[in-house]
PDB file of C-alpha atoms in Angstrom:
ATOM      1  CA  MET A 789       0.000   0.000   0.000  1.00  0.00           C
ATOM      2  CA  LYS A 790       1.264   3.468  -0.852  1.00  0.00           C
ATOM      3  CA  LYS A 791       1.407   6.105   1.873  1.00  0.00           C
ATOM      4  CA  PHE A 792       1.348   9.912   1.518  1.00  0.00           C
ATOM      5  CA  LEU A 793       4.319  11.016   3.637  1.00  0.00           C
ATOM      6  CA  HIS A 794       4.835  14.774   3.490  1.00  0.00           C
ATOM      7  CA  THR A 795       4.276  18.040   1.681  1.00  0.00           C
ATOM      8  CA  ARG A 796       7.147  20.474   1.141  1.00  0.00           C
ATOM      9  CA  ILE A 797       6.925  24.233   1.114  1.00  0.00           C
ATOM     10  CA  ARG A 798       9.754  26.700   0.616  1.00  0.00           C
ATOM     11  CA  VAL A 799      10.153  29.277   3.372  1.00  0.00           C
ATOM     12  CA  GLY A 800      12.043  32.555   3.665  1.00  0.00           C
ATOM     13  CA  ASP A 801      13.267  32.018   7.232  1.00  0.00           C
ATOM     14  CA  LEU A 802      13.317  28.466   8.596  1.00  0.00           C
ATOM     15  CA  GLU A 803      13.402  29.378  12.288  1.00  0.00           C
ATOM     16  CA  ARG A 804      10.597  31.925  11.924  1.00  0.00           C
ATOM     17  CA  SER A 805       8.411  29.387  10.103  1.00  0.00           C
ATOM     18  CA  ILE A 806       9.103  26.617  12.618  1.00  0.00           C
ATOM     19  CA  GLN A 807       8.144  28.937  15.450  1.00  0.00           C
ATOM     20  CA  TRP A 808       4.997  30.155  13.673  1.00  0.00           C
ATOM     21  CA  TYR A 809       3.660  26.667  12.866  1.00  0.00           C
ATOM     22  CA  CYS A 810       4.546  25.265  16.296  1.00  0.00           C
ATOM     23  CA  ASP A 811       3.399  28.202  18.441  1.00  0.00           C
ATOM     24  CA  ASN A 812       0.192  28.958  16.551  1.00  0.00           C
ATOM     25  CA  LEU A 813      -1.016  25.694  15.058  1.00  0.00           C
ATOM     26  CA  GLY A 814       0.408  23.103  17.450  1.00  0.00           C
ATOM     27  CA  PHE A 815       2.938  21.433  15.163  1.00  0.00           C
ATOM     28  CA  ARG A 816       6.100  19.897  16.586  1.00  0.00           C
ATOM     29  CA  VAL A 817       9.470  19.335  14.980  1.00  0.00           C
ATOM     30  CA  VAL A 818      10.145  15.653  14.356  1.00  0.00           C
ATOM     31  CA  LYS A 819      13.287  15.908  12.226  1.00  0.00           C
ATOM     32  CA  ARG A 820      15.778  18.557  11.133  1.00  0.00           C
ATOM     33  CA  THR A 821      18.471  18.462   8.497  1.00  0.00           C
ATOM     34  CA  ASP A 822      21.049  21.235   8.303  1.00  0.00           C
ATOM     35  CA  ARG A 823      22.201  20.248   4.827  1.00  0.00           C
ATOM     36  CA  SER A 824      20.210  18.018   2.505  1.00  0.00           C
ATOM     37  CA  PRO A 825      21.866  16.471  -0.580  1.00  0.00           C
ATOM     38  CA  ALA A 826      20.606  19.536  -2.498  1.00  0.00           C
ATOM     39  CA  GLY A 827      22.070  21.926   0.100  1.00  0.00           C
ATOM     40  CA  ASN A 828      18.785  22.879   1.764  1.00  0.00           C
ATOM     41  CA  ARG A 829      18.000  23.222   5.456  1.00  0.00           C
ATOM     42  CA  LEU A 830      14.892  21.196   6.306  1.00  0.00           C
ATOM     43  CA  ALA A 831      12.483  20.781   9.178  1.00  0.00           C
ATOM     44  CA  HIS A 832       9.778  18.121   9.218  1.00  0.00           C
ATOM     45  CA  LEU A 833       6.792  19.108  11.338  1.00  0.00           C
ATOM     46  CA  GLU A 834       3.787  17.084  12.390  1.00  0.00           C
ATOM     47  CA  LEU A 835       0.589  17.623  14.254  1.00  0.00           C
ATOM     48  CA  PRO A 836       0.310  15.091  17.080  1.00  0.00           C
ATOM     49  CA  GLY A 837      -1.913  12.218  16.002  1.00  0.00           C
ATOM     50  CA  ASN A 838      -1.224  12.714  12.278  1.00  0.00           C
ATOM     51  CA  ASP A 839       1.059  10.735   9.982  1.00  0.00           C
ATOM     52  CA  HIS A 840       1.401  13.327   7.203  1.00  0.00           C
ATOM     53  CA  GLN A 841       4.212  15.836   7.755  1.00  0.00           C
ATOM     54  CA  LEU A 842       4.867  19.380   6.629  1.00  0.00           C
ATOM     55  CA  GLU A 843       8.424  19.800   5.322  1.00  0.00           C
ATOM     56  CA  LEU A 844       9.735  23.339   5.605  1.00  0.00           C
ATOM     57  CA  THR A 845      12.652  23.960   3.238  1.00  0.00           C
ATOM     58  CA  TRP A 846      15.068  26.878   3.208  1.00  0.00           C
ATOM     59  CA  SER A 847      17.961  27.516   0.860  1.00  0.00           C
ATOM     60  CA  PRO A 848      20.215  30.591   0.824  1.00  0.00           C
ATOM     61  CA  ASP A 849      20.197  30.774  -2.977  1.00  0.00           C
ATOM     62  CA  TYR A 850      16.443  30.412  -3.478  1.00  0.00           C
ATOM     63  CA  GLU A 851      14.423  33.592  -3.924  1.00  0.00           C
ATOM     64  CA  LEU A 852      11.041  32.915  -2.361  1.00  0.00           C
ATOM     65  CA  ASN A 853       8.013  34.337  -4.151  1.00  0.00           C
ATOM     66  CA  VAL A 854       4.676  32.868  -3.072  1.00  0.00           C
ATOM     67  CA  PRO A 855       1.970  33.890  -5.564  1.00  0.00           C
ATOM     68  CA  ASP A 856      -1.503  34.603  -4.201  1.00  0.00           C
ATOM     69  CA  ASP A 857      -3.709  31.538  -4.037  1.00  0.00           C
ATOM     70  CA  LEU A 858      -0.932  29.173  -5.148  1.00  0.00           C
ATOM     71  CA  MET A 859      -1.809  26.482  -2.621  1.00  0.00           C
ATOM     72  CA  HIS A 860      -2.989  26.072   0.917  1.00  0.00           C
ATOM     73  CA  THR A 861      -2.876  23.662   3.786  1.00  0.00           C
ATOM     74  CA  ALA A 862      -5.953  22.785   5.833  1.00  0.00           C
ATOM     75  CA  ILE A 863      -6.109  22.139   9.569  1.00  0.00           C
ATOM     76  CA  GLY A 864      -9.139  20.629  11.308  1.00  0.00           C
ATOM     77  CA  VAL A 865     -10.014  21.861  14.797  1.00  0.00           C
ATOM     78  CA  PRO A 866     -12.866  20.778  17.087  1.00  0.00           C
ATOM     79  CA  ASP A 867     -14.067  24.325  17.927  1.00  0.00           C
ATOM     80  CA  LEU A 868     -13.278  26.870  15.225  1.00  0.00           C
ATOM     81  CA  TYR A 869     -14.516  29.912  17.165  1.00  0.00           C
ATOM     82  CA  ALA A 870     -12.411  29.085  20.237  1.00  0.00           C
ATOM     83  CA  PHE A 871      -9.334  28.279  18.150  1.00  0.00           C
ATOM     84  CA  CYS A 872      -9.596  31.504  16.149  1.00  0.00           C
ATOM     85  CA  ASP A 873     -10.200  33.513  19.319  1.00  0.00           C
ATOM     86  CA  GLU A 874      -6.868  32.207  20.656  1.00  0.00           C
ATOM     87  CA  LEU A 875      -5.079  33.038  17.409  1.00  0.00           C
ATOM     88  CA  GLU A 876      -6.512  36.556  17.437  1.00  0.00           C
ATOM     89  CA  LYS A 877      -5.301  37.018  21.026  1.00  0.00           C
ATOM     90  CA  LYS A 878      -1.817  36.231  19.693  1.00  0.00           C
ATOM     91  CA  GLY A 879      -2.208  39.010  17.129  1.00  0.00           C
ATOM     92  CA  LEU A 880      -2.918  36.855  14.075  1.00  0.00           C
ATOM     93  CA  GLU A 881      -5.418  38.069  11.499  1.00  0.00           C
ATOM     94  CA  ILE A 882      -8.208  35.655  10.638  1.00  0.00           C
ATOM     95  CA  TRP A 883      -9.827  36.298   7.285  1.00  0.00           C
ATOM     96  CA  PRO A 884     -12.004  37.114   5.531  1.00  0.00           C
ATOM     97  CA  GLU A 885     -13.089  39.858   7.893  1.00  0.00           C
ATOM     98  CA  ASN A 886     -16.639  38.499   8.181  1.00  0.00           C
ATOM     99  CA  TRP A 887     -15.732  34.795   8.283  1.00  0.00           C
ATOM    100  CA  ARG A 888     -18.019  34.130  11.276  1.00  0.00           C
ATOM    101  CA  GLU A 889     -21.031  35.103   9.148  1.00  0.00           C
ATOM    102  CA  GLN A 890     -19.823  34.165   5.665  1.00  0.00           C
ATOM    103  CA  PHE A 891     -18.441  30.663   6.185  1.00  0.00           C
ATOM    104  CA  THR A 892     -20.713  29.135   8.787  1.00  0.00           C
ATOM    105  CA  SER A 893     -23.807  28.124   6.827  1.00  0.00           C
ATOM    106  CA  GLY A 894     -24.772  24.546   6.130  1.00  0.00           C
ATOM    107  CA  GLY A 895     -22.872  23.202   9.113  1.00  0.00           C
ATOM    108  CA  LEU A 896     -19.453  23.960   7.594  1.00  0.00           C
ATOM    109  CA  LYS A 897     -17.359  26.401   9.587  1.00  0.00           C
ATOM    110  CA  MET A 898     -14.137  27.674   8.045  1.00  0.00           C
ATOM    111  CA  ALA A 899     -11.705  30.557   8.240  1.00  0.00           C
ATOM    112  CA  PHE A 900      -8.242  31.383   6.926  1.00  0.00           C
ATOM    113  CA  LEU A 901      -4.962  32.816   8.092  1.00  0.00           C
ATOM    114  CA  THR A 902      -1.688  33.475   6.308  1.00  0.00           C
ATOM    115  CA  ASP A 903       1.715  32.200   7.376  1.00  0.00           C
ATOM    116  CA  PRO A 904       4.785  34.502   7.418  1.00  0.00           C
ATOM    117  CA  ASP A 905       5.664  33.699   3.790  1.00  0.00           C
ATOM    118  CA  GLY A 906       2.179  34.201   2.373  1.00  0.00           C
ATOM    119  CA  TYR A 907       0.908  30.614   2.308  1.00  0.00           C
ATOM    120  CA  GLU A 908      -2.770  30.312   3.165  1.00  0.00           C
ATOM    121  CA  VAL A 909      -3.866  28.043   6.001  1.00  0.00           C
ATOM    122  CA  GLU A 910      -7.497  26.988   5.927  1.00  0.00           C
ATOM    123  CA  LEU A 911      -9.055  26.257   9.305  1.00  0.00           C
ATOM    124  CA  LEU A 912     -12.032  23.892   9.318  1.00  0.00           C
ATOM    125  CA  GLU A 913     -14.204  22.860  12.213  1.00  0.00           C
ATOM    126  CA  VAL A 914     -14.126  19.073  12.383  1.00  0.00           C
ATOM    127  CA  LYS A 915     -16.126  17.334  15.079  1.00  0.00           C
ATOM    128  CA  ALA A 916     -14.652  14.135  16.467  1.00  0.00           C
TER     129      ALA A 916
END
């Protein structure tokens, strides 16, 4: 059986991105590599209880340019309002501005935030 292992994103500052994903979304570092065969610095992050990892990749010779709406990750949380309230207390901007009204119909609750490099993170309420 095949298994989906990780998704890689390029970042502009590895330490800043590690801190952002760990402090705000609850990821933890499971593996770091200071020099991959291609010369990159890598950090593999995971959310506890998940097998799929997020690989953050930084290279000194790579000019990062994240186009709008290129891609996004999605994180499921049990209580979207409470989770977003905590993120807002930390100074993070949840969008769109009226997400509590716009994206809560039909039982689906969702909101978005943007990581330090411009990648979108979709937040979805997922009941256990």
